[in-house]
């Protein structure tokens, strides 16, 4: 029999415990200044802490049972059903799984597209998330970057012209619904009009809706963006608008497409339909808990107040001469890039001459006021 002392970890030394306390204090303070990145910090999952004692693992397809039983597949399927509803997917014809974040969902969508159209050509705008270039290299996919308009959306004239020149290759369009820097939505309806205008039948559209996939279902006049608009697959982050203590997300796709590639690997392993093997079993519980406690009405109210704070931030930024603007149905407020110290302290995302703040649920008017005051102080210091 094993000696308990060798299997039970010892407690931390005082010095190491102190380091953790310091880290905790740092996170507490940094969280208080976060306005530039789209991770909602307004959540409380403490009722789920007791699940920390299990070695949870959602390995495999969430819709199939394997031999490993310490999984939350049942809850994962409920979470997926909710996301399928929010993206207007066919309840019986859509499939998905919980990912490690938006990037994995994007890789999954492009993987599926490549398996269906091995000779396909990927089109994506220059405002696309930086991780997509890497995904395209990993998947060895031929690709062409398309110009963006000043507002951040894909330039449909450039897209049409480029697809027209390459009519021999099935187009795979990587569409942004809420670009990272400017919160712009590519015109998904316009993309399908291009296909139809050129009589292109073999085509694929993946939608990257990392943040806006949890905004557009709750606004009155959403741009066409989801399965109802013709998307073949959609990726949404879980730790952005919903908020989670660890990165997570969902990959959603048409079941018929997934079945076609699942079959081809069936005799190698079982149905190895997910990119990751071992998968996070806590993340689906967190997303499930968020949907159950916040609910659709709660998300609608949450999104409404995000827009109110975004408009308030625009007002304040305009008053101090920072030229703010935002895209329709976006809570990302773009403005003239402030001095470096401000960018660091408020964790602002910057690109060239612009910066943005994102009016996530934890960003209150009071926090905007503190940010503006700091901005004005730095200007005064610069001028003196
Ligand atoms: C954040 C983001 C991603 C990456 O998602 P992760 O969840 O960080 O992996 C991809 N695309 C867009 C538009 C994003 O904003």
mmCIF file of C-alpha atoms and ligand atoms in Angstrom:
data_model
loop_
_atom_site.group_PDB
_atom_site.id
_atom_site.type_symbol
_atom_site.label_atom_id
_atom_site.label_comp_id
_atom_site.label_asym_id
_atom_site.label_seq_id
_atom_site.Cartn_x
_atom_site.Cartn_y
_atom_site.Cartn_z
ATOM 1 C CA UNK A 1 0.000 0.000 0.000
ATOM 2 C CA UNK A 2 1.194 3.467 -0.811
ATOM 3 C CA UNK A 3 2.243 5.753 1.992
ATOM 4 C CA UNK A 4 -0.157 8.703 2.115
ATOM 5 C CA UNK A 5 2.774 11.069 2.639
ATOM 6 C CA UNK A 6 4.225 10.202 -0.765
ATOM 7 C CA UNK A 7 0.957 10.662 -2.676
ATOM 8 C CA UNK A 8 -0.423 13.735 -0.915
ATOM 9 C CA UNK A 9 1.372 16.931 -1.910
ATOM 10 C CA UNK A 10 2.983 18.888 0.913
ATOM 11 C CA UNK A 11 1.781 22.402 1.588
ATOM 12 C CA UNK A 12 3.660 25.312 0.055
ATOM 13 C CA UNK A 13 6.618 26.951 1.780
ATOM 14 C CA UNK A 14 5.902 30.396 3.234
ATOM 15 C CA UNK A 15 7.938 32.000 0.448
ATOM 16 C CA UNK A 16 6.043 30.208 -2.306
ATOM 17 C CA UNK A 17 2.694 30.958 -0.657
ATOM 18 C CA UNK A 18 3.738 34.593 -0.593
ATOM 19 C CA UNK A 19 4.444 34.515 -4.318
ATOM 20 C CA UNK A 20 0.939 33.258 -4.978
ATOM 21 C CA UNK A 21 -0.491 36.021 -2.784
ATOM 22 C CA UNK A 22 1.454 38.575 -4.778
ATOM 23 C CA UNK A 23 0.234 37.128 -8.041
ATOM 24 C CA UNK A 24 -3.339 37.226 -6.740
ATOM 25 C CA UNK A 25 -2.955 40.897 -5.781
ATOM 26 C CA UNK A 26 -1.488 41.711 -9.199
ATOM 27 C CA UNK A 27 -4.392 40.015 -11.015
ATOM 28 C CA UNK A 28 -6.886 41.856 -8.818
ATOM 29 C CA UNK A 29 -5.359 45.214 -9.676
ATOM 30 C CA UNK A 30 -4.876 44.473 -13.405
ATOM 31 C CA UNK A 31 -8.476 43.259 -13.719
ATOM 32 C CA UNK A 32 -9.555 46.641 -12.415
ATOM 33 C CA UNK A 33 -7.811 48.415 -15.316
ATOM 34 C CA UNK A 34 -8.832 46.130 -18.156
ATOM 35 C CA UNK A 35 -10.663 48.002 -20.935
ATOM 36 C CA UNK A 36 -8.802 47.079 -24.128
ATOM 37 C CA UNK A 37 -9.300 43.330 -24.493
ATOM 38 C CA UNK A 38 -12.608 41.563 -24.988
ATOM 39 C CA UNK A 39 -12.649 39.258 -21.974
ATOM 40 C CA UNK A 40 -15.574 39.843 -19.687
ATOM 41 C CA UNK A 41 -14.368 39.589 -16.079
ATOM 42 C CA UNK A 42 -17.816 39.977 -14.561
ATOM 43 C CA UNK A 43 -18.595 36.408 -13.504
ATOM 44 C CA UNK A 44 -18.798 34.148 -10.479
ATOM 45 C CA UNK A 45 -18.430 30.440 -11.022
ATOM 46 C CA UNK A 46 -17.612 29.640 -7.399
ATOM 47 C CA UNK A 47 -20.438 27.027 -7.158
ATOM 48 C CA UNK A 48 -18.416 25.006 -9.673
ATOM 49 C CA UNK A 49 -15.180 25.021 -7.664
ATOM 50 C CA UNK A 50 -15.994 21.606 -6.174
ATOM 51 C CA UNK A 51 -15.522 20.066 -9.647
ATOM 52 C CA UNK A 52 -11.812 20.866 -9.375
ATOM 53 C CA UNK A 53 -11.266 17.578 -7.567
ATOM 54 C CA UNK A 54 -12.112 15.434 -10.589
ATOM 55 C CA UNK A 55 -9.885 14.606 -13.495
ATOM 56 C CA UNK A 56 -12.439 15.759 -16.040
ATOM 57 C CA UNK A 57 -11.742 15.110 -19.687
ATOM 58 C CA UNK A 58 -14.159 15.450 -22.591
ATOM 59 C CA UNK A 59 -11.967 13.498 -24.997
ATOM 60 C CA UNK A 60 -13.699 12.547 -28.239
ATOM 61 C CA UNK A 61 -16.897 13.525 -30.008
ATOM 62 C CA UNK A 62 -19.372 15.042 -27.513
ATOM 63 C CA UNK A 63 -22.269 13.202 -29.188
ATOM 64 C CA UNK A 64 -20.711 9.741 -28.856
ATOM 65 C CA UNK A 65 -19.980 7.781 -25.722
ATOM 66 C CA UNK A 66 -16.502 6.387 -25.252
ATOM 67 C CA UNK A 67 -14.965 4.387 -22.452
ATOM 68 C CA UNK A 68 -13.839 7.314 -20.347
ATOM 69 C CA UNK A 69 -16.712 8.387 -18.101
ATOM 70 C CA UNK A 70 -15.351 11.412 -16.233
ATOM 71 C CA UNK A 71 -16.713 13.751 -18.851
ATOM 72 C CA UNK A 72 -19.365 16.464 -19.049
ATOM 73 C CA UNK A 73 -20.527 15.524 -22.573
ATOM 74 C CA UNK A 74 -24.189 15.735 -21.557
ATOM 75 C CA UNK A 75 -23.724 19.357 -20.448
ATOM 76 C CA UNK A 76 -21.534 20.064 -23.452
ATOM 77 C CA UNK A 77 -24.364 18.925 -25.771
ATOM 78 C CA UNK A 78 -26.775 21.296 -24.008
ATOM 79 C CA UNK A 79 -24.306 24.155 -24.417
ATOM 80 C CA UNK A 80 -23.930 23.296 -28.101
ATOM 81 C CA UNK A 81 -27.717 23.183 -28.545
ATOM 82 C CA UNK A 82 -27.894 26.706 -27.127
ATOM 83 C CA UNK A 83 -25.152 27.956 -29.461
ATOM 84 C CA UNK A 84 -26.812 26.238 -32.436
ATOM 85 C CA UNK A 85 -30.013 28.096 -31.601
ATOM 86 C CA UNK A 86 -28.148 31.413 -31.218
ATOM 87 C CA UNK A 87 -26.502 30.916 -34.620
ATOM 88 C CA UNK A 88 -29.799 29.826 -36.243
ATOM 89 C CA UNK A 89 -28.420 26.409 -37.106
ATOM 90 C CA UNK A 90 -30.648 23.443 -37.878
ATOM 91 C CA UNK A 91 -31.138 21.682 -34.490
ATOM 92 C CA UNK A 92 -30.910 18.273 -36.206
ATOM 93 C CA UNK A 93 -28.404 19.210 -38.871
ATOM 94 C CA UNK A 94 -25.724 21.034 -36.884
ATOM 95 C CA UNK A 95 -22.794 19.620 -34.959
ATOM 96 C CA UNK A 96 -20.147 21.120 -32.718
ATOM 97 C CA UNK A 97 -17.776 20.772 -29.819
ATOM 98 C CA UNK A 98 -16.265 22.936 -27.094
ATOM 99 C CA UNK A 99 -12.812 24.180 -28.070
ATOM 100 C CA UNK A 100 -9.872 25.786 -26.315
ATOM 101 C CA UNK A 101 -10.937 29.116 -27.808
ATOM 102 C CA UNK A 102 -11.796 30.964 -30.994
ATOM 103 C CA UNK A 103 -8.534 30.038 -32.698
ATOM 104 C CA UNK A 104 -9.230 26.298 -32.486
ATOM 105 C CA UNK A 105 -12.748 26.856 -33.842
ATOM 106 C CA UNK A 106 -11.301 28.767 -36.792
ATOM 107 C CA UNK A 107 -8.771 26.028 -37.429
ATOM 108 C CA UNK A 108 -11.554 23.462 -37.284
ATOM 109 C CA UNK A 109 -13.675 25.389 -39.821
ATOM 110 C CA UNK A 110 -10.769 25.719 -42.247
ATOM 111 C CA UNK A 111 -9.788 22.063 -41.718
ATOM 112 C CA UNK A 112 -13.314 20.991 -42.623
ATOM 113 C CA UNK A 113 -13.284 23.310 -45.657
ATOM 114 C CA UNK A 114 -10.007 21.812 -46.853
ATOM 115 C CA UNK A 115 -11.220 18.231 -46.444
ATOM 116 C CA UNK A 116 -14.297 19.078 -48.519
ATOM 117 C CA UNK A 117 -12.397 21.159 -51.093
ATOM 118 C CA UNK A 118 -8.742 20.038 -51.120
ATOM 119 C CA UNK A 119 -8.038 22.268 -54.116
ATOM 120 C CA UNK A 120 -9.850 25.248 -52.522
ATOM 121 C CA UNK A 121 -8.466 28.742 -52.252
ATOM 122 C CA UNK A 122 -8.965 30.700 -49.016
ATOM 123 C CA UNK A 123 -9.887 34.394 -49.130
ATOM 124 C CA UNK A 124 -9.665 36.540 -46.013
ATOM 125 C CA UNK A 125 -9.379 40.256 -45.367
ATOM 126 C CA UNK A 126 -6.313 42.068 -44.111
ATOM 127 C CA UNK A 127 -8.219 42.829 -40.875
ATOM 128 C CA UNK A 128 -8.481 39.110 -40.058
ATOM 129 C CA UNK A 129 -7.169 37.900 -36.676
ATOM 130 C CA UNK A 130 -3.412 37.361 -36.730
ATOM 131 C CA UNK A 131 -3.746 33.659 -35.865
ATOM 132 C CA UNK A 132 -5.378 32.851 -39.204
ATOM 133 C CA UNK A 133 -2.126 33.263 -41.160
ATOM 134 C CA UNK A 134 -0.601 30.585 -38.950
ATOM 135 C CA UNK A 135 -3.609 28.279 -39.354
ATOM 136 C CA UNK A 136 -3.345 28.585 -43.139
ATOM 137 C CA UNK A 137 0.334 27.604 -42.951
ATOM 138 C CA UNK A 138 -0.440 24.644 -40.670
ATOM 139 C CA UNK A 139 -3.148 23.405 -43.008
ATOM 140 C CA UNK A 140 -1.067 24.150 -46.090
ATOM 141 C CA UNK A 141 -3.995 25.947 -47.655
ATOM 142 C CA UNK A 142 -3.573 28.145 -50.699
ATOM 143 C CA UNK A 143 -4.776 31.606 -49.757
ATOM 144 C CA UNK A 144 -5.121 35.206 -50.906
ATOM 145 C CA UNK A 145 -5.451 38.229 -48.646
ATOM 146 C CA UNK A 146 -8.176 40.678 -49.694
ATOM 147 C CA UNK A 147 -8.211 44.421 -49.051
ATOM 148 C CA UNK A 148 -10.315 45.820 -46.223
ATOM 149 C CA UNK A 149 -12.376 48.958 -46.322
ATOM 150 C CA UNK A 150 -11.439 51.745 -43.875
ATOM 151 C CA UNK A 151 -14.164 50.523 -41.477
ATOM 152 C CA UNK A 152 -12.463 47.110 -41.300
ATOM 153 C CA UNK A 153 -14.888 45.024 -43.395
ATOM 154 C CA UNK A 154 -13.729 43.013 -46.397
ATOM 155 C CA UNK A 155 -13.726 44.959 -49.687
ATOM 156 C CA UNK A 156 -16.296 43.087 -51.802
ATOM 157 C CA UNK A 157 -15.042 44.582 -55.074
ATOM 158 C CA UNK A 158 -11.547 43.246 -54.447
ATOM 159 C CA UNK A 159 -13.034 39.900 -53.343
ATOM 160 C CA UNK A 160 -15.220 39.582 -56.461
ATOM 161 C CA UNK A 161 -12.380 40.471 -58.800
ATOM 162 C CA UNK A 162 -9.980 38.033 -57.117
ATOM 163 C CA UNK A 163 -12.471 35.139 -57.069
ATOM 164 C CA UNK A 164 -13.280 35.842 -60.733
ATOM 165 C CA UNK A 165 -9.631 35.446 -61.727
ATOM 166 C CA UNK A 166 -9.383 32.132 -59.830
ATOM 167 C CA UNK A 167 -12.652 30.526 -60.895
ATOM 168 C CA UNK A 168 -11.041 27.097 -61.268
ATOM 169 C CA UNK A 169 -10.539 26.782 -57.474
ATOM 170 C CA UNK A 170 -13.512 26.479 -55.080
ATOM 171 C CA UNK A 171 -13.571 29.611 -52.924
ATOM 172 C CA UNK A 172 -13.309 29.210 -49.155
ATOM 173 C CA UNK A 173 -14.147 32.558 -47.601
ATOM 174 C CA UNK A 174 -13.017 33.226 -44.055
ATOM 175 C CA UNK A 175 -15.557 35.864 -42.958
ATOM 176 C CA UNK A 176 -15.078 38.102 -39.939
ATOM 177 C CA UNK A 177 -18.070 38.880 -37.787
ATOM 178 C CA UNK A 178 -16.531 41.452 -35.495
ATOM 179 C CA UNK A 179 -12.906 42.055 -36.506
ATOM 180 C CA UNK A 180 -10.409 42.117 -33.671
ATOM 181 C CA UNK A 181 -9.333 45.742 -34.032
ATOM 182 C CA UNK A 182 -12.393 47.583 -35.401
ATOM 183 C CA UNK A 183 -15.291 45.245 -34.643
ATOM 184 C CA UNK A 184 -16.332 45.205 -38.308
ATOM 185 C CA UNK A 185 -18.634 42.607 -39.877
ATOM 186 C CA UNK A 186 -17.942 41.276 -43.354
ATOM 187 C CA UNK A 187 -21.035 41.346 -45.575
ATOM 188 C CA UNK A 188 -21.935 37.632 -45.654
ATOM 189 C CA UNK A 189 -24.947 38.243 -47.910
ATOM 190 C CA UNK A 190 -22.682 40.134 -50.309
ATOM 191 C CA UNK A 191 -20.223 37.223 -50.348
ATOM 192 C CA UNK A 192 -22.967 34.809 -51.441
ATOM 193 C CA UNK A 193 -24.105 37.284 -54.104
ATOM 194 C CA UNK A 194 -20.579 37.161 -55.521
ATOM 195 C CA UNK A 195 -20.673 33.341 -55.654
ATOM 196 C CA UNK A 196 -24.071 33.386 -57.354
ATOM 197 C CA UNK A 197 -23.067 36.150 -59.773
ATOM 198 C CA UNK A 198 -20.140 34.014 -60.915
ATOM 199 C CA UNK A 199 -22.232 30.785 -60.891
ATOM 200 C CA UNK A 200 -19.920 29.172 -58.340
ATOM 201 C CA UNK A 201 -21.583 26.131 -56.780
ATOM 202 C CA UNK A 202 -18.660 24.606 -54.874
ATOM 203 C CA UNK A 203 -17.902 27.065 -52.083
ATOM 204 C CA UNK A 204 -17.449 27.302 -48.351
ATOM 205 C CA UNK A 205 -17.900 30.111 -45.827
ATOM 206 C CA UNK A 206 -16.444 29.957 -42.339
ATOM 207 C CA UNK A 207 -17.540 32.660 -39.907
ATOM 208 C CA UNK A 208 -15.179 33.897 -37.212
ATOM 209 C CA UNK A 209 -17.551 35.386 -34.628
ATOM 210 C CA UNK A 210 -15.182 35.247 -31.638
ATOM 211 C CA UNK A 211 -16.760 38.170 -29.797
ATOM 212 C CA UNK A 212 -19.756 39.263 -31.887
ATOM 213 C CA UNK A 213 -21.206 35.750 -32.001
ATOM 214 C CA UNK A 214 -22.472 36.507 -28.498
ATOM 215 C CA UNK A 215 -23.605 40.057 -29.398
ATOM 216 C CA UNK A 216 -25.552 39.757 -32.658
ATOM 217 C CA UNK A 217 -28.097 37.183 -31.339
ATOM 218 C CA UNK A 218 -29.196 39.834 -28.839
ATOM 219 C CA UNK A 219 -29.566 42.974 -30.979
ATOM 220 C CA UNK A 220 -32.686 44.139 -32.829
ATOM 221 C CA UNK A 221 -31.190 44.463 -36.310
ATOM 222 C CA UNK A 222 -28.282 42.031 -36.703
ATOM 223 C CA UNK A 223 -26.369 41.880 -39.982
ATOM 224 C CA UNK A 224 -26.803 38.458 -41.678
ATOM 225 C CA UNK A 225 -23.946 36.476 -40.153
ATOM 226 C CA UNK A 226 -24.819 32.912 -39.158
ATOM 227 C CA UNK A 227 -26.098 29.563 -40.477
ATOM 228 C CA UNK A 228 -29.293 31.267 -41.655
ATOM 229 C CA UNK A 229 -27.079 33.537 -43.798
ATOM 230 C CA UNK A 230 -25.425 30.473 -45.351
ATOM 231 C CA UNK A 231 -22.378 29.904 -43.129
ATOM 232 C CA UNK A 232 -20.935 26.382 -43.243
ATOM 233 C CA UNK A 233 -19.149 26.703 -39.906
ATOM 234 C CA UNK A 234 -18.949 29.233 -37.072
ATOM 235 C CA UNK A 235 -16.419 29.784 -34.289
ATOM 236 C CA UNK A 236 -17.273 31.682 -31.095
ATOM 237 C CA UNK A 237 -15.094 32.294 -28.035
ATOM 238 C CA UNK A 238 -16.483 31.401 -24.615
ATOM 239 C CA UNK A 239 -14.186 33.570 -22.512
ATOM 240 C CA UNK A 240 -14.990 36.797 -24.353
ATOM 241 C CA UNK A 241 -18.613 37.993 -23.968
ATOM 242 C CA UNK A 242 -19.688 35.133 -21.688
ATOM 243 C CA UNK A 243 -16.563 35.259 -19.545
ATOM 244 C CA UNK A 244 -14.646 32.318 -18.101
ATOM 245 C CA UNK A 245 -11.607 31.772 -15.885
ATOM 246 C CA UNK A 246 -9.895 29.936 -18.750
ATOM 247 C CA UNK A 247 -9.971 30.322 -22.538
ATOM 248 C CA UNK A 248 -12.717 28.281 -24.208
ATOM 249 C CA UNK A 249 -15.141 28.430 -27.110
ATOM 250 C CA UNK A 250 -17.226 26.454 -29.560
ATOM 251 C CA UNK A 251 -16.772 25.185 -33.089
ATOM 252 C CA UNK A 252 -20.061 24.691 -34.951
ATOM 253 C CA UNK A 253 -20.547 23.095 -38.362
ATOM 254 C CA UNK A 254 -23.060 21.368 -40.606
ATOM 255 C CA UNK A 255 -23.345 17.758 -39.526
ATOM 256 C CA UNK A 256 -23.445 16.428 -43.093
ATOM 257 C CA UNK A 257 -20.027 17.965 -43.776
ATOM 258 C CA UNK A 258 -18.570 16.608 -40.545
ATOM 259 C CA UNK A 259 -19.942 13.130 -41.319
ATOM 260 C CA UNK A 260 -18.128 13.148 -44.632
ATOM 261 C CA UNK A 261 -14.749 13.659 -43.003
ATOM 262 C CA UNK A 262 -15.592 11.554 -39.928
ATOM 263 C CA UNK A 263 -16.150 8.541 -42.167
ATOM 264 C CA UNK A 264 -12.775 8.929 -43.771
ATOM 265 C CA UNK A 265 -10.978 8.559 -40.431
ATOM 266 C CA UNK A 266 -13.293 5.929 -38.986
ATOM 267 C CA UNK A 267 -11.042 2.972 -39.676
ATOM 268 C CA UNK A 268 -7.929 4.723 -38.382
ATOM 269 C CA UNK A 269 -9.366 5.470 -34.935
ATOM 270 C CA UNK A 270 -12.977 5.824 -33.880
ATOM 271 C CA UNK A 271 -14.829 9.008 -34.779
ATOM 272 C CA UNK A 272 -11.959 11.356 -34.134
ATOM 273 C CA UNK A 273 -13.948 14.460 -35.044
ATOM 274 C CA UNK A 274 -12.312 17.067 -32.782
ATOM 275 C CA UNK A 275 -8.933 18.769 -33.274
ATOM 276 C CA UNK A 276 -7.805 18.331 -29.665
ATOM 277 C CA UNK A 277 -7.747 14.836 -28.213
ATOM 278 C CA UNK A 278 -8.101 15.419 -24.482
ATOM 279 C CA UNK A 279 -10.510 18.293 -24.030
ATOM 280 C CA UNK A 280 -11.456 20.562 -21.157
ATOM 281 C CA UNK A 281 -14.389 19.119 -19.224
ATOM 282 C CA UNK A 282 -14.794 22.134 -16.938
ATOM 283 C CA UNK A 283 -15.330 24.646 -19.751
ATOM 284 C CA UNK A 284 -18.710 23.192 -20.836
ATOM 285 C CA UNK A 285 -19.852 23.315 -17.198
ATOM 286 C CA UNK A 286 -18.874 26.972 -17.008
ATOM 287 C CA UNK A 287 -20.686 27.852 -20.243
ATOM 288 C CA UNK A 288 -23.716 25.806 -19.176
ATOM 289 C CA UNK A 289 -23.771 27.595 -15.825
ATOM 290 C CA UNK A 290 -23.554 30.990 -17.552
ATOM 291 C CA UNK A 291 -26.461 30.198 -19.885
ATOM 292 C CA UNK A 292 -28.567 28.879 -16.990
ATOM 293 C CA UNK A 293 -27.886 31.801 -14.644
ATOM 294 C CA UNK A 294 -27.688 34.755 -17.067
ATOM 295 C CA UNK A 295 -30.171 33.431 -19.623
ATOM 296 C CA UNK A 296 -31.185 34.917 -22.970
ATOM 297 C CA UNK A 297 -32.936 37.893 -21.366
ATOM 298 C CA UNK A 298 -29.928 38.500 -19.151
ATOM 299 C CA UNK A 299 -27.597 38.522 -22.151
ATOM 300 C CA UNK A 300 -29.918 40.930 -23.968
ATOM 301 C CA UNK A 301 -29.794 43.341 -21.007
ATOM 302 C CA UNK A 302 -26.044 42.862 -20.707
ATOM 303 C CA UNK A 303 -25.486 43.689 -24.392
ATOM 304 C CA UNK A 304 -27.810 46.715 -24.150
ATOM 305 C CA UNK A 305 -25.789 48.185 -21.326
ATOM 306 C CA UNK A 306 -22.532 47.454 -23.188
ATOM 307 C CA UNK A 307 -23.836 49.654 -26.039
ATOM 308 C CA UNK A 308 -24.778 52.374 -23.565
ATOM 309 C CA UNK A 309 -21.275 52.376 -22.090
ATOM 310 C CA UNK A 310 -19.725 52.278 -25.602
ATOM 311 C CA UNK A 311 -21.727 55.394 -26.533
ATOM 312 C CA UNK A 312 -20.753 57.057 -23.273
ATOM 313 C CA UNK A 313 -17.075 56.311 -23.985
ATOM 314 C CA UNK A 314 -17.468 57.822 -27.473
ATOM 315 C CA UNK A 315 -18.956 60.979 -25.994
ATOM 316 C CA UNK A 316 -16.132 61.341 -23.484
ATOM 317 C CA UNK A 317 -13.410 60.534 -26.029
ATOM 318 C CA UNK A 318 -14.874 63.009 -28.512
ATOM 319 C CA UNK A 319 -14.872 65.691 -25.819
ATOM 320 C CA UNK A 320 -11.118 65.225 -25.327
ATOM 321 C CA UNK A 321 -10.419 65.229 -29.084
ATOM 322 C CA UNK A 322 -9.648 61.541 -29.684
ATOM 323 C CA UNK A 323 -11.939 61.085 -32.745
ATOM 324 C CA UNK A 324 -13.817 57.980 -31.559
ATOM 325 C CA UNK A 325 -16.053 55.842 -33.783
ATOM 326 C CA UNK A 326 -17.546 52.373 -33.777
ATOM 327 C CA UNK A 327 -19.136 49.994 -36.251
ATOM 328 C CA UNK A 328 -22.841 49.106 -36.196
ATOM 329 C CA UNK A 329 -23.667 46.508 -33.530
ATOM 330 C CA UNK A 330 -20.114 46.642 -32.206
ATOM 331 C CA UNK A 331 -19.017 47.549 -28.684
ATOM 332 C CA UNK A 332 -15.451 48.214 -29.861
ATOM 333 C CA UNK A 333 -14.671 51.935 -29.714
ATOM 334 C CA UNK A 334 -11.787 52.968 -31.974
ATOM 335 C CA UNK A 335 -9.894 56.213 -31.264
ATOM 336 C CA UNK A 336 -6.574 57.998 -31.807
ATOM 337 C CA UNK A 337 -3.698 56.159 -30.180
ATOM 338 C CA UNK A 338 -2.780 57.609 -26.761
ATOM 339 C CA UNK A 339 0.722 57.749 -25.166
ATOM 340 C CA UNK A 340 2.497 54.505 -24.315
ATOM 341 C CA UNK A 341 2.012 54.725 -20.522
ATOM 342 C CA UNK A 342 -1.769 54.898 -20.982
ATOM 343 C CA UNK A 343 -1.741 51.997 -23.430
ATOM 344 C CA UNK A 344 0.120 49.882 -20.890
ATOM 345 C CA UNK A 345 -1.868 50.862 -17.816
ATOM 346 C CA UNK A 346 -5.284 50.366 -19.461
ATOM 347 C CA UNK A 347 -4.232 47.343 -21.501
ATOM 348 C CA UNK A 348 -5.339 48.966 -24.741
ATOM 349 C CA UNK A 349 -4.950 47.138 -28.038
ATOM 350 C CA UNK A 350 -3.165 49.347 -30.575
ATOM 351 C CA UNK A 351 -2.436 49.166 -34.308
ATOM 352 C CA UNK A 352 -0.593 51.943 -36.074
ATOM 353 C CA UNK A 353 -2.265 55.240 -35.240
ATOM 354 C CA UNK A 354 -5.361 53.770 -33.609
ATOM 355 C CA UNK A 355 -6.301 52.174 -30.305
ATOM 356 C CA UNK A 356 -9.528 50.635 -29.112
ATOM 357 C CA UNK A 357 -11.395 50.003 -25.929
ATOM 358 C CA UNK A 358 -14.108 47.391 -25.730
ATOM 359 C CA UNK A 359 -17.165 48.124 -23.613
ATOM 360 C CA UNK A 360 -17.338 44.641 -22.089
ATOM 361 C CA UNK A 361 -19.794 44.056 -19.209
ATOM 362 C CA UNK A 362 -17.180 44.864 -16.546
ATOM 363 C CA UNK A 363 -16.361 48.225 -18.172
ATOM 364 C CA UNK A 364 -18.537 50.709 -16.291
ATOM 365 C CA UNK A 365 -19.055 54.435 -16.804
ATOM 366 C CA UNK A 366 -17.008 54.958 -13.668
ATOM 367 C CA UNK A 367 -14.103 53.046 -15.227
ATOM 368 C CA UNK A 368 -14.409 55.118 -18.416
ATOM 369 C CA UNK A 369 -14.296 58.277 -16.262
ATOM 370 C CA UNK A 370 -11.095 57.091 -14.565
ATOM 371 C CA UNK A 371 -9.583 56.253 -17.955
ATOM 372 C CA UNK A 372 -10.467 59.668 -19.414
ATOM 373 C CA UNK A 373 -9.090 61.440 -16.343
ATOM 374 C CA UNK A 374 -5.851 59.495 -16.703
ATOM 375 C CA UNK A 375 -5.730 60.348 -20.411
ATOM 376 C CA UNK A 376 -6.157 64.055 -19.655
ATOM 377 C CA UNK A 377 -3.499 63.910 -16.924
ATOM 378 C CA UNK A 378 -1.009 62.312 -19.318
ATOM 379 C CA UNK A 379 -1.721 65.026 -21.873
ATOM 380 C CA UNK A 380 -1.086 67.700 -19.262
ATOM 381 C CA UNK A 381 2.210 65.999 -18.367
ATOM 382 C CA UNK A 382 3.166 65.780 -22.046
ATOM 383 C CA UNK A 383 2.421 69.472 -22.550
ATOM 384 C CA UNK A 384 4.366 70.647 -19.492
HETATM 385 C C1 LIG B 1 -10.131 36.871 -30.113
HETATM 386 C C2 LIG B 1 -10.319 36.591 -31.546
HETATM 387 C C3 LIG B 1 -9.885 35.389 -32.115
HETATM 388 C C4 LIG B 1 -9.112 34.382 -31.349
HETATM 389 O O1 LIG B 1 -9.916 33.800 -30.397
HETATM 390 P P1 LIG B 1 -9.261 33.118 -29.099
HETATM 391 O O2 LIG B 1 -10.478 32.737 -28.339
HETATM 392 O O3 LIG B 1 -8.415 34.173 -28.456
HETATM 393 O O4 LIG B 1 -8.464 31.965 -29.576
HETATM 394 C C5 LIG B 1 -10.155 35.155 -33.446
HETATM 395 N N1 LIG B 1 -10.809 36.063 -34.179
HETATM 396 C C6 LIG B 1 -11.245 37.223 -33.677
HETATM 397 C C7 LIG B 1 -11.982 38.164 -34.558
HETATM 398 C C8 LIG B 1 -11.004 37.529 -32.337
HETATM 399 O O5 LIG B 1 -11.418 38.707 -31.849
#
